[in-house]
XYZ file of C-alpha atoms in Angstrom:
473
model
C 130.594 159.583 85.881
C 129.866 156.187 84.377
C 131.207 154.580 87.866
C 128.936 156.884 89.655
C 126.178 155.601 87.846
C 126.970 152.023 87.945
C 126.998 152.671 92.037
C 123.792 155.036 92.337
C 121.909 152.162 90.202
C 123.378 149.075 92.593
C 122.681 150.881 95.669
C 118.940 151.041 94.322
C 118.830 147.258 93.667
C 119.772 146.745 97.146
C 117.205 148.742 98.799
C 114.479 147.163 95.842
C 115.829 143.524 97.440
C 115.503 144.685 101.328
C 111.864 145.739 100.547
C 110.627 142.706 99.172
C 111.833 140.905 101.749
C 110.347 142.790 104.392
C 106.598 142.326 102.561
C 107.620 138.510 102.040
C 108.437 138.319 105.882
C 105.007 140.365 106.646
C 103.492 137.892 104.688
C 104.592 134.944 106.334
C 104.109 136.521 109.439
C 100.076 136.577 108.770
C 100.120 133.181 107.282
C 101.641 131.930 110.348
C 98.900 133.748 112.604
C 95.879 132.476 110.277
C 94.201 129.164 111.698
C 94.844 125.880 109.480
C 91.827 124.762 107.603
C 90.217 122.023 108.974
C 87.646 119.356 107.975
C 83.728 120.844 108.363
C 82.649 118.870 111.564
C 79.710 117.553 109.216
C 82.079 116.066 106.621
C 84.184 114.755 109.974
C 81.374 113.198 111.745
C 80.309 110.896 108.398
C 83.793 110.101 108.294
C 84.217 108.695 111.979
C 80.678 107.106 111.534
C 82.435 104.978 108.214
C 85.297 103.971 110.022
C 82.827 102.854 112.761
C 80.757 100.905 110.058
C 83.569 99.147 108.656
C 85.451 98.358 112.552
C 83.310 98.759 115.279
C 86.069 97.401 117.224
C 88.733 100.106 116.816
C 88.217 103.140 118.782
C 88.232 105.316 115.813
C 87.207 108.650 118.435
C 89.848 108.305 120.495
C 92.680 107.231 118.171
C 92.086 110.124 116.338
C 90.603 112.629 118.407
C 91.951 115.135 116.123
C 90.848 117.148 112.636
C 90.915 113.580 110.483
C 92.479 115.622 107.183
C 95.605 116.991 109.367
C 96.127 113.800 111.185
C 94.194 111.102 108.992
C 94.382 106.911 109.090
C 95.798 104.921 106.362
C 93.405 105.290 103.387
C 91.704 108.314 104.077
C 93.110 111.362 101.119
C 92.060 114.797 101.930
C 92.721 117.599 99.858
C 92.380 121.684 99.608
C 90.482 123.191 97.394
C 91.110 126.697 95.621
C 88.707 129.370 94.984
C 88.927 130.971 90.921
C 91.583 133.520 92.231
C 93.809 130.528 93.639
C 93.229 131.129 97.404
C 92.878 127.612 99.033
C 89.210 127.972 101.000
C 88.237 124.627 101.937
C 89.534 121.390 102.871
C 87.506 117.612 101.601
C 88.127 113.454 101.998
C 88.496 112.724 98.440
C 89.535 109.176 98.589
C 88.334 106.519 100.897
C 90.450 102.860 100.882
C 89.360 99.808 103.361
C 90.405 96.396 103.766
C 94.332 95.528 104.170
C 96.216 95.005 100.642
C 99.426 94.848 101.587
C 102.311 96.264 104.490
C 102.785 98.895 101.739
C 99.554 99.711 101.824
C 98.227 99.748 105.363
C 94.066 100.804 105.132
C 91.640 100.715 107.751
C 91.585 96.784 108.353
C 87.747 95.696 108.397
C 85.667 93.489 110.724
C 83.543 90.497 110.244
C 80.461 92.216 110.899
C 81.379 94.983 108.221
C 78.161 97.377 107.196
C 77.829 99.563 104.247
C 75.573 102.257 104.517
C 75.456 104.429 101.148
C 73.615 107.467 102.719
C 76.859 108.061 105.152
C 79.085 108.391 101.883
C 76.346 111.385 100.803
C 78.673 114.186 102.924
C 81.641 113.469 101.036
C 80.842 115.968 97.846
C 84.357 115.672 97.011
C 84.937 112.238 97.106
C 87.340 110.348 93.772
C 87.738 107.385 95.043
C 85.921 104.439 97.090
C 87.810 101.046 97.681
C 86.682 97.935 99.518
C 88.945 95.170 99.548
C 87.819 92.035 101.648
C 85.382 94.284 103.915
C 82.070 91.935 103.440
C 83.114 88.133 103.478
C 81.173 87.109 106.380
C 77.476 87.776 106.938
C 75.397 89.034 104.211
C 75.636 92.802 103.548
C 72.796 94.094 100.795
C 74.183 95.617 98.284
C 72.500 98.983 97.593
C 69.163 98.941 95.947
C 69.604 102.158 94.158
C 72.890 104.752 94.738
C 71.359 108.039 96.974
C 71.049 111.382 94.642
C 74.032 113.620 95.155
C 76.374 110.612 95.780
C 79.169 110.226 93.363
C 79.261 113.773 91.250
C 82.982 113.750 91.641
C 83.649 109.673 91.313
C 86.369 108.407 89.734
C 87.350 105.404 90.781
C 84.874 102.447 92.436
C 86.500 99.159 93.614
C 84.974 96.205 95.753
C 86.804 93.126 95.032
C 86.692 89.625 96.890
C 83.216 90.813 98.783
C 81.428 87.888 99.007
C 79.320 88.793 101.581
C 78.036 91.431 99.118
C 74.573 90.648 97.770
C 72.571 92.035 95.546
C 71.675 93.218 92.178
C 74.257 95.038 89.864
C 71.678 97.903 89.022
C 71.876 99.348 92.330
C 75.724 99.935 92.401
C 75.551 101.975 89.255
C 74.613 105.881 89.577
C 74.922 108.231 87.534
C 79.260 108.751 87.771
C 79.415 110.861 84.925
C 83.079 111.265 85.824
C 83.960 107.647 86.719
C 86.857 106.219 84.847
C 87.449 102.619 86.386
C 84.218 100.456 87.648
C 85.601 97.569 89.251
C 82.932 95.190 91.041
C 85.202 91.880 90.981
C 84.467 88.849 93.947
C 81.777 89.697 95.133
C 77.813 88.228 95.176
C 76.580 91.115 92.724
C 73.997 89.240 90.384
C 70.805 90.403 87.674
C 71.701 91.955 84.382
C 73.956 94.675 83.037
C 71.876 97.776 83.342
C 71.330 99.668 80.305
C 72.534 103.359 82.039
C 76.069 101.884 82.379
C 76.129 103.352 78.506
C 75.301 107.226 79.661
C 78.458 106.580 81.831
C 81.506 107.906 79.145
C 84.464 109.278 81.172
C 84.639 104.876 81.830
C 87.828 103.443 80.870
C 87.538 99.964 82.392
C 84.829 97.915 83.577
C 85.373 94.707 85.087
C 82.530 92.601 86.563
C 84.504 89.256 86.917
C 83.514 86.462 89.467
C 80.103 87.533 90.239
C 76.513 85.555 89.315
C 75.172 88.326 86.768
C 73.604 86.932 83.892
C 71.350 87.870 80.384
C 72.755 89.913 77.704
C 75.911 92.448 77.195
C 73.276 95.805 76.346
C 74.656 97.029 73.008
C 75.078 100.557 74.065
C 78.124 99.732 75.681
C 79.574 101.037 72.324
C 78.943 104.425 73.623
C 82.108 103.944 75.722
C 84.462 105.344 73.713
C 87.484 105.788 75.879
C 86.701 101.747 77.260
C 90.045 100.488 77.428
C 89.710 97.318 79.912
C 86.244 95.186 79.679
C 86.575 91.868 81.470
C 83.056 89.837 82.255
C 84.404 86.725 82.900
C 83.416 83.818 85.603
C 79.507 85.181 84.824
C 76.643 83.355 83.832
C 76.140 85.846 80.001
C 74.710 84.136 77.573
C 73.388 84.549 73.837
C 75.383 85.859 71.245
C 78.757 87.992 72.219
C 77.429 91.167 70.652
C 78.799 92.009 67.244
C 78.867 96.317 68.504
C 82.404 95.322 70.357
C 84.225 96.202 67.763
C 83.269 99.858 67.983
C 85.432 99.970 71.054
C 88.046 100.602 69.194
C 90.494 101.682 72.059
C 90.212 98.519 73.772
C 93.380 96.713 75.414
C 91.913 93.769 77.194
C 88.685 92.609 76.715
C 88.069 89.183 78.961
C 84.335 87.363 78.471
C 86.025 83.782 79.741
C 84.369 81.063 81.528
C 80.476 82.258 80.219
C 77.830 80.872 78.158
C 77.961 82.710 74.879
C 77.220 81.030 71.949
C 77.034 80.878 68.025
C 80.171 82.415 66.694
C 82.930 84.609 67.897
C 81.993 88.123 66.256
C 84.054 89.364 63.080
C 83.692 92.639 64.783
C 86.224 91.712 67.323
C 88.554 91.688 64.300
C 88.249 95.822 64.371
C 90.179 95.970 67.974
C 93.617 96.546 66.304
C 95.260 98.080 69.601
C 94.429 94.848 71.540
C 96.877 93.341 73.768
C 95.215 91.015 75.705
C 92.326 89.155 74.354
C 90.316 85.729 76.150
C 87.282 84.447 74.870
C 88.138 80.422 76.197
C 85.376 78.309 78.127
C 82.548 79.655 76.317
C 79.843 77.752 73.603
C 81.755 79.393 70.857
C 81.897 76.413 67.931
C 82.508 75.922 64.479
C 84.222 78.541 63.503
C 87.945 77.588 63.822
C 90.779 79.504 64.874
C 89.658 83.367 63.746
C 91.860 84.281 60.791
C 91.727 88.081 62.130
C 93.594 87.346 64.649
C 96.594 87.657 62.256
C 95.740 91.584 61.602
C 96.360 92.186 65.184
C 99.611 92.908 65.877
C 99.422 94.638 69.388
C 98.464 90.806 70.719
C 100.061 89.408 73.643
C 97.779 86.329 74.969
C 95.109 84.668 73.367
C 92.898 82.361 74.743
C 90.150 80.670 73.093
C 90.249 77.323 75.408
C 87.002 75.099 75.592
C 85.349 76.397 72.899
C 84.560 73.884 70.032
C 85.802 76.068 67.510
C 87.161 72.969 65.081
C 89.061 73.118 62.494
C 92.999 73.198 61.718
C 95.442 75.783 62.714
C 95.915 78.736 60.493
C 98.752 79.963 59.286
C 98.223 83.375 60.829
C 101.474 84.000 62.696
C 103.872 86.191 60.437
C 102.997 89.696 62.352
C 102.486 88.074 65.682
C 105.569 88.084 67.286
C 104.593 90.502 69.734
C 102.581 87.092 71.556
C 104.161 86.130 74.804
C 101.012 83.159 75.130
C 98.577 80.681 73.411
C 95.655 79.071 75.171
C 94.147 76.469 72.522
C 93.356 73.798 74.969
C 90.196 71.290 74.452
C 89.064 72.997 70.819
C 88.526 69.826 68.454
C 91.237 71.171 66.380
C 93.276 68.959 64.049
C 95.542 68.461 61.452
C 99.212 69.215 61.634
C 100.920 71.907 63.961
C 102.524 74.565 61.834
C 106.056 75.037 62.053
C 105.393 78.883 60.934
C 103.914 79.351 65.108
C 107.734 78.213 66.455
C 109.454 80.240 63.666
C 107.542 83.567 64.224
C 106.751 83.382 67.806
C 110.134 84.227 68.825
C 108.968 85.178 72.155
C 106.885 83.075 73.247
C 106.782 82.051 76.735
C 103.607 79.383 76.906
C 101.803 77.247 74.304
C 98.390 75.352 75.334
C 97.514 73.111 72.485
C 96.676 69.917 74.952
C 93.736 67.829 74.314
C 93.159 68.588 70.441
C 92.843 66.070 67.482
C 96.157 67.137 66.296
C 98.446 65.049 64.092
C 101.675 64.459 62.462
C 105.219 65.053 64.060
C 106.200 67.832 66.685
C 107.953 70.759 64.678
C 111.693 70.729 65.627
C 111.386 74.404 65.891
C 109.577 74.655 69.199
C 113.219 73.659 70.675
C 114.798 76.973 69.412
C 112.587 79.303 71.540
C 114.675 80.619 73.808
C 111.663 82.298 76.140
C 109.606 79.301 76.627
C 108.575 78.298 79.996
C 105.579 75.865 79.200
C 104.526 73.233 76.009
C 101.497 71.512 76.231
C 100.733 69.095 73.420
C 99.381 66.023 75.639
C 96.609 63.749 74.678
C 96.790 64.533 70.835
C 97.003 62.028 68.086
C 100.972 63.047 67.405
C 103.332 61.127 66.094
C 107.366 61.038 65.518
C 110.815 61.220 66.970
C 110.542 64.555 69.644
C 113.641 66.044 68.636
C 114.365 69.039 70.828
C 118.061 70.018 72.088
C 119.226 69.026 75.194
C 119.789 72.709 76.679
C 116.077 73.750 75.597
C 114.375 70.305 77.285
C 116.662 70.811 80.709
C 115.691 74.211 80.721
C 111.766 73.634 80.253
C 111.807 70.181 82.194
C 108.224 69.448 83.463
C 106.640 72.245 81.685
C 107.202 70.469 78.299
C 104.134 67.868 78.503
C 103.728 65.359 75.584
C 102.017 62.126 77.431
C 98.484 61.461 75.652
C 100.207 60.851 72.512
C 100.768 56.826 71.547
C 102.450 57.099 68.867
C 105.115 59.903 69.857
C 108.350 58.739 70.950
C 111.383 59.748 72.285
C 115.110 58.509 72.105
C 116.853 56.454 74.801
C 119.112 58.743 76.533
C 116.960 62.405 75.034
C 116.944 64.505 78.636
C 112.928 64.739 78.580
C 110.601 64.492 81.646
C 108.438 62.486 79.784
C 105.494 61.074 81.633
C 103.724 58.328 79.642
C 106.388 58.349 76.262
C 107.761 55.440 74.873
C 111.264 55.203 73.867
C 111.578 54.725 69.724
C 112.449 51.928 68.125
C 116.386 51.346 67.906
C 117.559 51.507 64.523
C 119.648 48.971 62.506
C 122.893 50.166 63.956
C 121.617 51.161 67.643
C 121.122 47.261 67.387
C 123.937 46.026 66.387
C 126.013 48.329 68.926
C 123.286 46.601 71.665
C 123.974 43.188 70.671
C 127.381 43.491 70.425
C 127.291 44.749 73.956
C 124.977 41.691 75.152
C 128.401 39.227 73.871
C 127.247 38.755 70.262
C 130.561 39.861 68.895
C 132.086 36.806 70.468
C 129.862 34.773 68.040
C 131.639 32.913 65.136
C 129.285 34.384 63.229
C 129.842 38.418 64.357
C 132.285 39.431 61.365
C 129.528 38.462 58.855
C 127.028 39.866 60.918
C 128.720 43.114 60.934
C 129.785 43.252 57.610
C 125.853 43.091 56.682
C 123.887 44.549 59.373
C 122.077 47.127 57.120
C 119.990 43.797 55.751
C 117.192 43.611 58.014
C 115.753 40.323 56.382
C 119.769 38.930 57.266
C 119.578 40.672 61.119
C 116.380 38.495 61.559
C 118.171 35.628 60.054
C 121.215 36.236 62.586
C 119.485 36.120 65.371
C 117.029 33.253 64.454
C 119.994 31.084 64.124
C 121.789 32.107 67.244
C 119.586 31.758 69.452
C 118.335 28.291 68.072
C 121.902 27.703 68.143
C 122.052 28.322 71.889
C 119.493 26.037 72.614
């Protein structure tokens, strides 16, 4: 009987397995027979009228004659979009890319007479992402004056980089992109003043406004930016103090104001950014204030730059938890004193050291030759002084890179396998001369034996040669 039962319960299994499949195949079956989705011809017309904007040139029509989300150029994204219940009821651009990148990366290429009309982007309510790359380099294209209402609900991402045909002022390319995360507006001819709304806009996790013409203060309330992880401002015209709020953004990685005009001091508040990797304040009016001793508590660092500023003062010793830095840009600072040997011994991995065209002094720390990931010293036009003394292997393997020249009263020895450009050789020692002199046919001298036996006198060496080469004459 238990047999029986083992068969009566397969045999049901089966028949279980042949229905589904039958309702599976019935499903399919209507699937198949249901038209695809396809773009709303409102959404599709805005779209060919962008591509039109950006190349008149290209036939965009009859290229793609088709529905542009099933057969769609490089750099336009479509997705679907699900109703609560999971059924997929519409179809949307959501990303928009222009300008060629790369072969990996073929977009739309654009034209020299490029336009950018913001009212054509108002049909995509779905749109993430807008990218310009090189679109606007020719004639001047207005940037727009404000950003029309209903644009930019879903933004996440806004790029325009190397633009320069792009004029206007920055206010006007900030909405109100509650869900932006990255606002990049890099290379192009944006200019005025940070606008104060850029604080209301908290999803951001980088801004950066490099290479433009904006000016006047950073507004404090970008401290409302919690989740800020990138701010670079450099290659502006900012000015005034470097507000003291930064520190708040506590989740920063880079922050980049470089090549500006702030002033007074570099703000202790910086010294709060303890997950910091990358950090350049260099080429602003940043001055006596040396090196920042905080910079020691930040152990995350990677690069620091604080070039051109007139910070003065003598290098700390700050280096024990920094040996996470791969580079050092202290070029042109007024600093002075000696170089501390504690940079070569905990640096272990650094890869570039700027400390050119300082008041430094004193001798070139021998441990600088034991870093085994350098690819660059600069120490020229410094007031050093000393023997170099690196090994062989690490001056071959540096070569040019390793620039001392600036520095009269650094020398190297004959034979030392530096590329040095404006060094000296250093002064031959007692028995470096007698080797040379007995090479020059001195030894053949009735006088070599007691030469030799008292070459470490250097009153009887000047005697020596006084007397030989009256002698001679």
């Amino acid at each position: 009987m238990a047999i029986t039962r083992i068969s009566h319960s397969s045999s049901d299994i089966i028949l279980i397995l042949a229905f589904m499949s039958i309702i599976v195949f019935t499903q399919q079956q209507q699937q198949d027979s249901t038209p695809p989705l396809a773009l709303d011809p409102s959404e599709q017309e805005a779209l060919y009228r962008v591509l039109e904007s950006v190349n008149s040139a290209i036939p965009w029509r009859t290229i793609f004659p088709d529905d542009l989300c099933s057969s769609a150029p490089d750099g336009v994204v479509c997705d679907f979009f699900s109703s609560e219940n999971g059924v997929v009821t519409s179809v949307h651009v959501t990303e928009l890319s222009f300008g060629y990148v790369s072969d990996y990366s073929p977009n739309p290429p654009c034209s020299s007479n490029s336009t950018l009309d913001p009212l054509l982007f108002t049909a995509f309510k779905h749109l993430r992402k807008l990218f310009f790359y090189k679109c606007f380099t020719g004639s001047r294209v207005p940037a727009p004056g404000t950003m029309p209402e209903g644009f930019g609900f879903s933004l996440e991402e806004m790029v325009f980089m190397e633009n320069p045909g792009l004029v206007g002022e920055l206010g006007g390319m900030i909405g109100n992109f509650t869900k932006l995360r990255r606002l990049v507006l890099t290379g192009n001819g944006l200019y005025g003043s940070i606008p104060s709304q850029i604080g209301d806009l908290v999803s951001l996790q980088e801004i950066t406004l490099s290479r433009n013409s904006l000016s006047g203060r950073v507004p404090g309330n970008l401290t409302r930016l919690k989740n800020l992880k990138v701010l670079d401002l450099s290659h502006n015209f900012f000015d005034g103090n470097a507000p003291a709020s930064i520190g708040d953004l506590v989740e920063l990685l880079k922050l980049d104001l470089s090549f500006n005009g702030f002033s007074s001091e570099i703000p202790s508040g910086v010294g709060n950014l303890k997950r910091i990797e990358f950090l350049d304040l260099s080429y602003n009016r940043f001055s006596n204030s040396g090196v920042p001793l905080f910079l020691g508590d930040m152990p995350r660092l990677k690069e620091i730059h604080l070039s051109g500023n007139r910070l003065g003062g003598r290098i700390p010793e700050i280096w024990r938890n920094l040996g996470a830095v791969l580079g050092i840009g202290f070029s042109g600072m007024r600093l002075e004193g000696k170089i501390p040997a504690s940079m070569a011994a905990n640096l272990r991995n650094l890869s570039y050291l700027l400390l050119d065209n300082n008041r430094l002094e004193g001798q070139v720390p021998q441990e600088f030759g034991l870093l085994e990931f350098a690819g660059e010293i600069n120490l020229e036009n410094n007031n050093l002084s000393g023997t170099v003394l690196f090994p062989d292997g690490f001056t071959g393997r540096i070569g040019k890179k390793l620039r001392l020249g600036g520095n009269p009263d650094l020398c190297v020895d004959r034979g030392t396998k530096i590329d040095s450009q404006d060094l000296k050789f250093c002064p031959r020692r007692d028995n470096e001369l007698v080797s040379a002199l007995s090479r020059d046919g001195l030894s053949s001298s009735p006088i070599s034996a007691a030469f030799r036996s008292a070459y470490s006198s250097r009153m009887l060496v000047a005697m020596v040669l006084y007397v030989f080469f009256v002698g001679r004459d």
